[in-house]
XYZ file of C-alpha atoms in Angstrom:
612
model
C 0.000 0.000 0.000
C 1.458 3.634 -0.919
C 1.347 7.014 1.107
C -1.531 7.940 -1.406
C -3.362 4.962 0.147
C -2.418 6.350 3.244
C -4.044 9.637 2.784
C -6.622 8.759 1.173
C -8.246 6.104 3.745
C -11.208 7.147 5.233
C -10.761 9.681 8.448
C -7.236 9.805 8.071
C -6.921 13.803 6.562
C -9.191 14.400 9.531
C -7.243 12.629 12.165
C -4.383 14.487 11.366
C -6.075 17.979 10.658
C -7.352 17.292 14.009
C -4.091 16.481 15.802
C -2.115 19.569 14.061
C -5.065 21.713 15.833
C -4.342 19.674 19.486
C -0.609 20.446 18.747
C -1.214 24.337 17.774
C -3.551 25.253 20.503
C -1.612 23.697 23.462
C 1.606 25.413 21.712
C 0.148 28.817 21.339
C -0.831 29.397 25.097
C 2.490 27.868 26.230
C 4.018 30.444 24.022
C 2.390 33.219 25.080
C 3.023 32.548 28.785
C 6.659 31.927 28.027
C 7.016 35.150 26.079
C 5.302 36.817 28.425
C 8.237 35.385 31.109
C 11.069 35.991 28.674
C 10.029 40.289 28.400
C 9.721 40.418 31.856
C 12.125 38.299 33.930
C 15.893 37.580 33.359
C 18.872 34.815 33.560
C 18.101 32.475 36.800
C 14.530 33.580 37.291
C 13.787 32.825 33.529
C 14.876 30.111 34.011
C 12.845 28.907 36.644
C 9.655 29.531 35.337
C 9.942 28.324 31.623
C 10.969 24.940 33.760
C 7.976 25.343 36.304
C 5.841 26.072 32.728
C 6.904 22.751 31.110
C 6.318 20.690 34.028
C 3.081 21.666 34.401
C 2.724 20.641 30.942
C 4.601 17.241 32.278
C 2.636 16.785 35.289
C -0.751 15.009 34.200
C 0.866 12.941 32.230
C 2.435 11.021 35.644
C -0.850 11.795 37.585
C -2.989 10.551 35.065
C -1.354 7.134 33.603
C -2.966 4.538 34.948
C -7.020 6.671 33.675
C -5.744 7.646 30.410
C -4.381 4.342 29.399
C -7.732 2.631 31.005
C -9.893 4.643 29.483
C -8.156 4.283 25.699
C -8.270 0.569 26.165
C -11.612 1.010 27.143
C -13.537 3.095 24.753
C -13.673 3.591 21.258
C -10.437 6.179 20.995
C -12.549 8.598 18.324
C -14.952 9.502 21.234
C -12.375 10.128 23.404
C -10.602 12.591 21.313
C -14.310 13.781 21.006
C -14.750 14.657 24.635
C -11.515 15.918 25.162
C -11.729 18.527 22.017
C -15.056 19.020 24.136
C -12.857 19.927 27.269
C -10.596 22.045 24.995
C -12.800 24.718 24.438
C -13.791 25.141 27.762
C -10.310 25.647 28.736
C -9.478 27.993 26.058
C -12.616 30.375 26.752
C -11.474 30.096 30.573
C -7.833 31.460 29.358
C -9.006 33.972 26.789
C -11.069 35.480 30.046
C -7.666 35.355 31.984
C -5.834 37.614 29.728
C -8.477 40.527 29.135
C -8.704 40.373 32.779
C -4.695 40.142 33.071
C -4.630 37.517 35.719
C -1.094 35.762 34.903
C -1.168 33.582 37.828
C -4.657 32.177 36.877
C -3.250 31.907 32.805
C -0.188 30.160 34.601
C -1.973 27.755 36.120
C -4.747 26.870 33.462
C -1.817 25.484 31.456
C -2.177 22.706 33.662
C -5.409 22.131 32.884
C -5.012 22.333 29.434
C -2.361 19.583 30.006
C -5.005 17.409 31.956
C -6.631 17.591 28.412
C -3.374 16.495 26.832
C -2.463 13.545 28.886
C -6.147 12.236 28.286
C -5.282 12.742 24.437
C -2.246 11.287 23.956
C -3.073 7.273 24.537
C -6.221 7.600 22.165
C -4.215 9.835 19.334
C -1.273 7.051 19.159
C -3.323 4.228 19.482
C -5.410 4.998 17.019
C -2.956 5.528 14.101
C -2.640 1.462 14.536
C -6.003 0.734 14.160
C -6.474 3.287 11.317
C -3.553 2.702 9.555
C -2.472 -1.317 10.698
C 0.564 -2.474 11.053
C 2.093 -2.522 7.490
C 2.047 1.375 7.396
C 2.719 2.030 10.728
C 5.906 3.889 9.956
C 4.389 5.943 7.417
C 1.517 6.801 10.070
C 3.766 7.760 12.996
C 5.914 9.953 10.377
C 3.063 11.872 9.109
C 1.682 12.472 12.357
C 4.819 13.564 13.636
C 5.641 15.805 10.925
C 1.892 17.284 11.273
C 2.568 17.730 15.298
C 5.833 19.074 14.044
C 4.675 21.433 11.790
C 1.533 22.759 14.235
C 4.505 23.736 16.867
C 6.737 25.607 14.068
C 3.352 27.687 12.771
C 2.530 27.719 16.412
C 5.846 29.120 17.646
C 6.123 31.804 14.649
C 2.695 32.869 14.352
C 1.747 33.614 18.144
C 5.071 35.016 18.575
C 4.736 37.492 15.967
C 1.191 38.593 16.689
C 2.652 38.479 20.458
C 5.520 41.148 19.446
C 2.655 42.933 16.873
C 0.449 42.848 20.300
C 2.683 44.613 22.158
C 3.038 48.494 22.712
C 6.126 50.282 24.169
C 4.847 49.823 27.833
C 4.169 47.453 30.059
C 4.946 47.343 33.773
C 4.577 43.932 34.324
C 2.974 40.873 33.300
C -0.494 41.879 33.757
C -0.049 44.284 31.355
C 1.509 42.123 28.881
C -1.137 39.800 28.894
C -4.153 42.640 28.491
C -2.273 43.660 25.867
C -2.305 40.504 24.014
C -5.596 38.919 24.643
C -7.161 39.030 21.290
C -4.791 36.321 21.191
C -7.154 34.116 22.707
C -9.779 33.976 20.660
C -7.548 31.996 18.023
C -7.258 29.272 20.440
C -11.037 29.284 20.936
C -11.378 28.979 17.034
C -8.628 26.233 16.797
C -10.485 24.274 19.706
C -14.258 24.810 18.100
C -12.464 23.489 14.621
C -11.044 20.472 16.039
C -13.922 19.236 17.802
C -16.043 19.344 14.575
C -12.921 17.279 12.596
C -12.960 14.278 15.367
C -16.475 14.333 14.942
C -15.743 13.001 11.601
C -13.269 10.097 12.607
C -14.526 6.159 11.903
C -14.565 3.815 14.909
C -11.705 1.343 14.637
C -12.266 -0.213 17.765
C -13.504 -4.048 16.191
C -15.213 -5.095 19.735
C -15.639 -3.582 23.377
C -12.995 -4.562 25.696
C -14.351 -5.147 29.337
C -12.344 -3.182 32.016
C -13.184 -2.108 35.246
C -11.757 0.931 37.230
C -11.406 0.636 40.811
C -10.686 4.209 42.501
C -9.299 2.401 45.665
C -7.155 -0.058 43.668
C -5.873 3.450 42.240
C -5.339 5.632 45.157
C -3.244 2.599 46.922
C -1.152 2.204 43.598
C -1.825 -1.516 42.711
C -2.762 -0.107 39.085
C 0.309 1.532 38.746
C 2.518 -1.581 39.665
C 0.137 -3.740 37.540
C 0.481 -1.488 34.359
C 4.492 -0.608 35.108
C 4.847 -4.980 34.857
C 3.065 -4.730 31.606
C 5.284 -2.558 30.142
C 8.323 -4.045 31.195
C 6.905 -7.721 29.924
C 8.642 -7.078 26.443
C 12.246 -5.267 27.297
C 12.048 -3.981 23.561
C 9.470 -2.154 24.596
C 10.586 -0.987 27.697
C 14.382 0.117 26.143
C 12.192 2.102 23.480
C 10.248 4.099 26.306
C 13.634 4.894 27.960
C 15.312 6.286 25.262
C 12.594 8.478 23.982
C 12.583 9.448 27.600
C 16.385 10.560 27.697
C 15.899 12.717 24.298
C 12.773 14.245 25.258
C 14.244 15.194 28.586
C 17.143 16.549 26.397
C 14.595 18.522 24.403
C 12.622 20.185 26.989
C 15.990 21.374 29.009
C 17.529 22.434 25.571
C 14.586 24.800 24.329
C 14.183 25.729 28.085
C 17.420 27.193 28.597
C 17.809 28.364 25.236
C 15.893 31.711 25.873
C 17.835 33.000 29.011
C 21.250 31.980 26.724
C 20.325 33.894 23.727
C 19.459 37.334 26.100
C 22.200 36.572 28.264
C 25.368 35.508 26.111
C 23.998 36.362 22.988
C 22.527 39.915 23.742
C 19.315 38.727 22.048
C 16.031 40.061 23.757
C 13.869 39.749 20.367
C 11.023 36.953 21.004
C 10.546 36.880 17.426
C 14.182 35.625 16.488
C 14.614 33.174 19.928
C 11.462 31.201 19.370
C 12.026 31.349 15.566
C 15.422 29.633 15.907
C 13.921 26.966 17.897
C 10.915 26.408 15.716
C 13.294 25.619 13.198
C 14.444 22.563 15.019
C 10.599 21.705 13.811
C 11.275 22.064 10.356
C 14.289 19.214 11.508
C 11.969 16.824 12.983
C 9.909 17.073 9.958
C 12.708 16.500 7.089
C 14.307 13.407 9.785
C 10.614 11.699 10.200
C 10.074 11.549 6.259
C 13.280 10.371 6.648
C 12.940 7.716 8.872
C 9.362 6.715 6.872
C 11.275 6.172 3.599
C 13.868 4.166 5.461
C 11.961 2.431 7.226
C 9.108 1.333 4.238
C 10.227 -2.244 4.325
C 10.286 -2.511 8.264
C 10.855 -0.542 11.453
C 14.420 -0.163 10.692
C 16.685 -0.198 14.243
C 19.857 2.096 12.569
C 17.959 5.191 12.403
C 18.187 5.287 16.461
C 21.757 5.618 16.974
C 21.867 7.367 13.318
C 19.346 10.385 15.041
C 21.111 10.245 18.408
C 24.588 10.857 16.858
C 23.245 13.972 15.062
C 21.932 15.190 18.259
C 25.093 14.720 19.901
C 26.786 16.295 17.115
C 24.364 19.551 16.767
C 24.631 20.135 20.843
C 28.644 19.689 21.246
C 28.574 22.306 18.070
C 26.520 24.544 19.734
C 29.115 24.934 22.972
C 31.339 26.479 20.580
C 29.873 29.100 18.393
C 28.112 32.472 19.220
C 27.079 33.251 15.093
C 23.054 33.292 15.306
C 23.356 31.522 11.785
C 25.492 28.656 12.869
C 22.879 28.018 15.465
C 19.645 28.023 13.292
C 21.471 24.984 11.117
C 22.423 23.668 14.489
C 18.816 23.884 15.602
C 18.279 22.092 12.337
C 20.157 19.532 12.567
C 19.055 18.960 16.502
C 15.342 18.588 14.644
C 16.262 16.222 11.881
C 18.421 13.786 14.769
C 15.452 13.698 16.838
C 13.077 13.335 14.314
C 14.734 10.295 13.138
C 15.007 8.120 16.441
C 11.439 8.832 17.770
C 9.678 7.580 14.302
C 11.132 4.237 14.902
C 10.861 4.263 18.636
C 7.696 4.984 18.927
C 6.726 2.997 16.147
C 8.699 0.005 17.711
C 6.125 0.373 20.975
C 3.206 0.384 18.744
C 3.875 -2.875 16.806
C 4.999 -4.798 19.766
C 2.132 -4.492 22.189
C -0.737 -6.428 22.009
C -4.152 -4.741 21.254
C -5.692 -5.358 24.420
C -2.753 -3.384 26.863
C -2.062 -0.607 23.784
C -3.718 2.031 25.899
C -2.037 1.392 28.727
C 1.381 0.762 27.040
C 1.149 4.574 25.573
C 0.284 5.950 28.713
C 2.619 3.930 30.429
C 5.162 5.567 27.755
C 4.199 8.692 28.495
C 4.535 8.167 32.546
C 7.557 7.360 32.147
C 8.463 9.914 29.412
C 7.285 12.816 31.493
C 8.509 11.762 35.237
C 12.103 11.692 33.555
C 11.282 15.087 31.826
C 10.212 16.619 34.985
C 12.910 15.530 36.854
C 15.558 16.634 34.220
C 13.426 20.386 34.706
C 13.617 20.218 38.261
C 17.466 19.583 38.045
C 17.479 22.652 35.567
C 15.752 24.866 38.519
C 18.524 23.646 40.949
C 20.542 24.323 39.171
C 19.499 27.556 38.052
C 18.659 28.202 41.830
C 22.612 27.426 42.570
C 23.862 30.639 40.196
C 24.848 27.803 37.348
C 24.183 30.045 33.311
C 22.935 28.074 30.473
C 26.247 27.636 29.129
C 27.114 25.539 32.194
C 23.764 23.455 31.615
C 24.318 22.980 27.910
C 27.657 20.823 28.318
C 25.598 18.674 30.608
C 23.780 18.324 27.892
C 25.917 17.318 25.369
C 27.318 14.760 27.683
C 24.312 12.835 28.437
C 23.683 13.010 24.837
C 26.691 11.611 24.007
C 26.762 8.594 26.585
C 23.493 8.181 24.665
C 24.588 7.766 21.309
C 27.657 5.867 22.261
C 25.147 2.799 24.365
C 23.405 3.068 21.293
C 25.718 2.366 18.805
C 26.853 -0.778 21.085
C 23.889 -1.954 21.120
C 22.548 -1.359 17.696
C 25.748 -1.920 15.636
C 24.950 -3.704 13.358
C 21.766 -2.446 12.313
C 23.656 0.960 12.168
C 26.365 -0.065 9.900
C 23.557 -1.547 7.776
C 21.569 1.653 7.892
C 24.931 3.804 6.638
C 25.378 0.951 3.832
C 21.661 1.143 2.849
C 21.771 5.427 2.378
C 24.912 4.800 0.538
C 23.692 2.310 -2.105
C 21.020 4.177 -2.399
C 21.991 6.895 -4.105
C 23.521 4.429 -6.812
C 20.871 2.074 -7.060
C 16.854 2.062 -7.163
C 16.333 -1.425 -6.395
C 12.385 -2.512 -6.746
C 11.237 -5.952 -4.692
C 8.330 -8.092 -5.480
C 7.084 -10.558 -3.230
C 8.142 -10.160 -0.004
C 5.546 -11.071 1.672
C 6.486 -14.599 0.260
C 9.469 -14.300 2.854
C 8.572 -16.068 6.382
C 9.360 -14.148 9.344
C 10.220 -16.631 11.711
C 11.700 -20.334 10.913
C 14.187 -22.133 8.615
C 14.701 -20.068 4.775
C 16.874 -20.710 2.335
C 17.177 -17.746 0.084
C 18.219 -19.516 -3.580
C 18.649 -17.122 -6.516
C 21.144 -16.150 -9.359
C 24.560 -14.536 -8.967
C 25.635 -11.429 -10.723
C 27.327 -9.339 -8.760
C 29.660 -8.970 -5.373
C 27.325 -6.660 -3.645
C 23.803 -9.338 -4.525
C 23.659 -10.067 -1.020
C 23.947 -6.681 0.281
C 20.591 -5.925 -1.922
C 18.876 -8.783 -1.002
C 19.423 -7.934 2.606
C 18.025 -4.322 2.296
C 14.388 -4.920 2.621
C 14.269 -7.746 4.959
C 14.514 -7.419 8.831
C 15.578 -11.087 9.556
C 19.250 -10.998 9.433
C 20.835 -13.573 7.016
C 23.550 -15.542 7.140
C 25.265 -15.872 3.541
C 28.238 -17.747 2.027
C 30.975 -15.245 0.965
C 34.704 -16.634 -0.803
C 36.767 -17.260 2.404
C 39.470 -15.433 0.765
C 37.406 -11.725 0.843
C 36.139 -13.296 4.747
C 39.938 -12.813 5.968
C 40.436 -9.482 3.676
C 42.366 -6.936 6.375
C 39.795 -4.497 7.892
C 36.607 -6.056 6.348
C 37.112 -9.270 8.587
C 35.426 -8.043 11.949
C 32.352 -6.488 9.741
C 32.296 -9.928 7.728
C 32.214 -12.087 11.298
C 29.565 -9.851 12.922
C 27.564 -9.791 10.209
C 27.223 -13.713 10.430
C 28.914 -14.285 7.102
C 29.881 -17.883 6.305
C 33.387 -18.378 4.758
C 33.901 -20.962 2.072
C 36.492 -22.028 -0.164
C 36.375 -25.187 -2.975
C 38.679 -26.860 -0.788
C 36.933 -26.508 2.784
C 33.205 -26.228 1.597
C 32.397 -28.910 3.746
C 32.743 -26.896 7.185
C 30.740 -24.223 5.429
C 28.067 -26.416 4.372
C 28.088 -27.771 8.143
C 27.824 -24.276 9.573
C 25.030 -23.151 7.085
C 23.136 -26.478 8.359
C 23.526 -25.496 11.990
C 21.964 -22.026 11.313
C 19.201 -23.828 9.490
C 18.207 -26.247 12.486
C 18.709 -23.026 14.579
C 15.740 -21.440 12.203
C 17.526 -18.820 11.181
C 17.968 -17.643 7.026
C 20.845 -18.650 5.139
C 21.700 -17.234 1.451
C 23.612 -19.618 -0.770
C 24.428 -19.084 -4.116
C 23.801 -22.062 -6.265
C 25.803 -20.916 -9.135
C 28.720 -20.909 -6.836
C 30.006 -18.062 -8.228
C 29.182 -14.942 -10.256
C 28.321 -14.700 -13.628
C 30.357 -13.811 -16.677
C 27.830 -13.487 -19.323
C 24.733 -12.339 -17.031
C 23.257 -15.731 -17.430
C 22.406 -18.253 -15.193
C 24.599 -21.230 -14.844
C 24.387 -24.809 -13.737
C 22.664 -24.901 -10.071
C 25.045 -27.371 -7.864
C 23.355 -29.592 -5.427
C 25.255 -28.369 -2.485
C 22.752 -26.533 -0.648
C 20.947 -29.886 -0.511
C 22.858 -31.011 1.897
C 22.351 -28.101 4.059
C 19.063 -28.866 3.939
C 19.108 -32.453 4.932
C 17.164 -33.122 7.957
C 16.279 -29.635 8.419
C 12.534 -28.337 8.477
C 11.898 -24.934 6.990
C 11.695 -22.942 3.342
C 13.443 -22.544 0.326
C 12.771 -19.052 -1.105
C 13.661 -18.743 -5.185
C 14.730 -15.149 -6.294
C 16.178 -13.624 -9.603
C 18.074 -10.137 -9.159
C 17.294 -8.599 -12.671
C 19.688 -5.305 -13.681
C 23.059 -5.654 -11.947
C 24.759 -7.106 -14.866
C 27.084 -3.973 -16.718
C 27.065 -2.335 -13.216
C 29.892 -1.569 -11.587
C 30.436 -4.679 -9.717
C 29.427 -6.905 -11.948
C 31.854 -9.110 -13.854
C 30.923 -7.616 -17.434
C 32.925 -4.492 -19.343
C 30.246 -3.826 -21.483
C 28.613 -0.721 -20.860
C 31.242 -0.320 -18.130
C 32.655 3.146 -19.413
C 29.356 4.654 -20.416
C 26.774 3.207 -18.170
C 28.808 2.410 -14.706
C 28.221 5.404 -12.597
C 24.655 6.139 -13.352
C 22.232 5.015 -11.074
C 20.963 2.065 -11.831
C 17.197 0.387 -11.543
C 17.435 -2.974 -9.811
C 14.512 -5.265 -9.753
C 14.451 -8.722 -7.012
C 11.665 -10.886 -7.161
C 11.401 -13.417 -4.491
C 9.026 -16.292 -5.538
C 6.536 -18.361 -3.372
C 7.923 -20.499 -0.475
C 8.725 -24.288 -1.431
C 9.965 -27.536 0.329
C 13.301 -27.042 1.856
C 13.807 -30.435 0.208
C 13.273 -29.232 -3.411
C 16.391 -30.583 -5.833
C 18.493 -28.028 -7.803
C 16.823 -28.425 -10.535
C 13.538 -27.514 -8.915
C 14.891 -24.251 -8.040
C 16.837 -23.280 -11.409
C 13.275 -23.725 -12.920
C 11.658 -21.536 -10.538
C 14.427 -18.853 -10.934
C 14.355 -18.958 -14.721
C 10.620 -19.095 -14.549
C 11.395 -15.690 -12.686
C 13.273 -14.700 -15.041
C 11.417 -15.169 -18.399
C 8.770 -12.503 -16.867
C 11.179 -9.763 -17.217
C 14.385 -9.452 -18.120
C 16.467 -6.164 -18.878
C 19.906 -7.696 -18.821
């Protein structure tokens, strides 16, 4: 199914003009309170209050885990969106009233209830993009509601700090007089609110039966919900490791656009609204360009290497920042901040999605964002000490960068390979556009035996690409042991063979397939000269003796004349142009088939369409 299939499934234009109106509401009264702290208060005190600000934003989130994920799970998620757009405009005709009558205190603290709205939200929004969308597009669904929520806090942050600054005469005492000045404002958030409640009206019911639950206030106010739903989450550690780290980066988030105001007035003379929340809404624009990203490569499956990919980009934007003062340095640092983070929270949060069952999905996202927000808050909190101790930004950011880059360093341990895959994939990619067919014939769990023709050295790199099993595949033992390609071979699971120790190889290959793992031999047993297939030897027969599992034909069709091919012709003039691949993996047979069974299959394959 394509992105056009995507967007044009019934409710889903909706959902998401509904979400970017969620995203742009709660943004624009956060802004305006925050402006209203930057004109008015300075350095330590600045920074205070933006932290108290965002973790009143944080706060319902913990408070509210164990109700919001119940009452996801429970009811049909469109209605609650429904009811809590409901609850929106209340609380944005209760703010609007706060401003004309300049109570700051009372706008201050309605941004909690506005986040009581927001906690609520979030477990119905997430869960439903799975039962819009399913599981084959998930990706695609988390990036384009991403980008959306992305893009609603970039307009958000530009437009209501411009007509904030527009808003504004020459004086104002303090921040009463701010906010009279500026409460036309409000009635933009009552529009936004009145809009979005008429688009969820519009949403389908995905919820395919009722799921009995019962809420028990004791069971809540003692805490046995919240140990019963915090062993849920941590029943799958994939899921839990996935909740952690997009706890750590949104932590680093929050305390980098926190602190970011009181730097900019204080060590970068900046006092201009306008240009300090402009500079961090571009970090949007980031998050944006890295989710498409992480949709496009992640089409085939949730692809692991964009975490540690996103993380390092992070790492790299914030140790950056510590040394440059030039305002247009910092905007492409902001940037790239935006485009890092948007590519490890597509896949993270994507990875929590797939891997919890339907029934505990509510409670698994609220769980997620308990966790999420009690880590936020506390990094705040530290921020305020901090703050409260005489410590500047400047002091705070290299705390930053540090925990960002013990981050990225765990994460490349632990996701190497899938990282060094990821960098291979991008850079093949801009050589060759390689189209698969039939991958759905590929099993995802038990004995395969990919089979197909040989053309060039790099046939097992693109028949890797789309598949999230990792294969093991025979290689020529004498490239195994080349000098500095050896380690990469071995932990990539590559078999080393030679004519005159095939045996071992064939012995290793059948462990992997009793182990049910995939194995990739070439029958040929070597590449092709001509571009046509040759003779298919019998020895992967024996590494299927005994074993119980699949054999999966392919042809690769347009790699012969490329660059790593062994043909000249075409070499000079067609080489470095990028090349359209085509592998088409056939239907699943006996892992007892004879050669000749296969070489049938594959030139069956082949007669449907062949460019070579």
């Amino acid at each position: 199914m394509t992105d056009k299939n995507l967007f044009s499934k019934i409710g889903f234009l909706p959902y998401l003009g509904a979400l970017f109106l969620n995203a742009f509401t709660d943004l624009g009264h956060k802004i305006i309170i925050q402006n209203t702290v930057f004109k008015i208060y300075d350095e330590q005190t600045q920074i205070i209050l933006t932290a108290i600000i965002n973790s009143l934003i944080l706060l319902p989130f913990i408070l509210l885990f164990t109700p919001s994920g119940y009452i996801s799970d429970k009811f049909p998620k469109h209605l609650v969106m429904k009811y809590t757009a409901m609850f929106s405009i209340v609380v944005t005709l209760l703010i609007t009233l706060s401003y004309y009558l300049g109570l700051f205190q009372v706008a201050f603290g309605l941004t909690f209830l506005m986040a009581i709205q927001s906690a609520i939200y979030s477990p119905a929004k997430y869960g439903y993009i799975k039962e819009l969308v399913g599981e084959h597009q998930i990706s695609a669904g988390n990036a384009a509601v991403q980008s959306v929520t992305t893009v609603a806090i970039l307009l958000g942050t530009i437009i209501f700090t411009i007509f904030f600054e527009m808003s504004l005469r020459d004086g104002y005492a303090d921040e009463s007089d701010v906010l009279k000045q500026i409460a036309p404002l409000g009635w933009i958030l009552v529009l936004n609110a009145l809009i979005e409640f008429y688009l969820v009206t519009r949403l389908p019911n995905t919820m395919p039966k009722a799921i009995k639950k019962k809420f028990e206030f004791k069971r809540y106010k003692n805490g046995y919900y919240l140990r019963k739903n915090l062993k849920t989450i941590s029943r799958k550690p994939e899921i839990l490791r996935a909740i952690f780290l997009l706890s750590i980066f949104w932590s680093l988030a929050q305390v980098f656009l926190s602190i970011f105001g009181a730097y900019a007035k204080t060590q970068l003379g900046i006092d201009n609204a306008i240009v300090v929340q402009g500079a961090m809404a571009l970090s949007g624009i980031g998050i944006v360009a890295g989710s498409i990203l992480a949709a496009r490569l992640s089409r085939h499956y949730i692809h692991g290497g964009l975490v540690p990919l996103g993380a390092l980009l992070v790492t790299l934007s914030l140790g950056v920042f510590l040394f440059v003062t030039d305002m247009k340095i910092i905007i492409g640092l902001f940037l790239l901040f935006g485009i890092g983070f948007g590519m490890l929270i597509v896949p993270l949060n994507a990875t929590i999605q797939t891997r919890s069952p339907r029934i505990h999905l509510g409670t698994i996202l609220a769980g997620n964002n308990f966790i999420q927000h009690i880590l936020m808050i506390l990094a705040l909190l530290l921020t305020t000490l901090f703050a409260y101790m005489g410590l500047n930004s400047y002091t705070l950011f290299i705390g930053l960068f540090a925990v960002a880059l013990l981050s990225g360093i765990y994460l490349i341990r632990v996701e190497l390979i899938m990282f060094l895959w990821l960098l291979i994939q991008m850079l093949f990619t801009l050589r060759y556009k390689v189209v698969y067919r039939g991958l759905d014939h590929i099993p995802s769990e038990g004995a395969v035996l990919l089979l197909g023709n040989h053309i060039s050295w790099i046939d097992w790199v693109l028949v890797q690409f789309p598949l999230q099993r990792r294969m093991h595949f025979m290689m020529e033992r004498s490239i195994y042991h080349w000098p500095g390609f050896h380690a990469l071979w071995k932990l990539g699971g590559a078999i080393p063979m030679s004519s005159r120790a095939s045996k071992d190889a064939f012995a290793q290959a059948r462990t992997y397939i009793k182990e049910k793992k995939m194995v990739a031999i070439y029958p040929e047993g070597g590449i092709s000269h001509t571009g046509e297939m040759g003779k298919f030897y019998r020895g992967f027969e024996m590494v299927a003796k005994g074993g119980d599992g699949h054999i999966i034909p392919y042809y690769i069709d347009g790699m012969y004349g490329s660059l790593f091919s062994r043909s000249a012709r075409h070499f000079g003039e067609y080489a470095f142009l990028r090349r359209t691949v085509t592998i088409t993996f056939s239907n699943a047979i006996s892992i007892h088939s004879s050669a000749d069974e296969v070489r049938e299959i594959v030139k069956n394959i082949k007669e449907e369409n062949v460019t070579q």
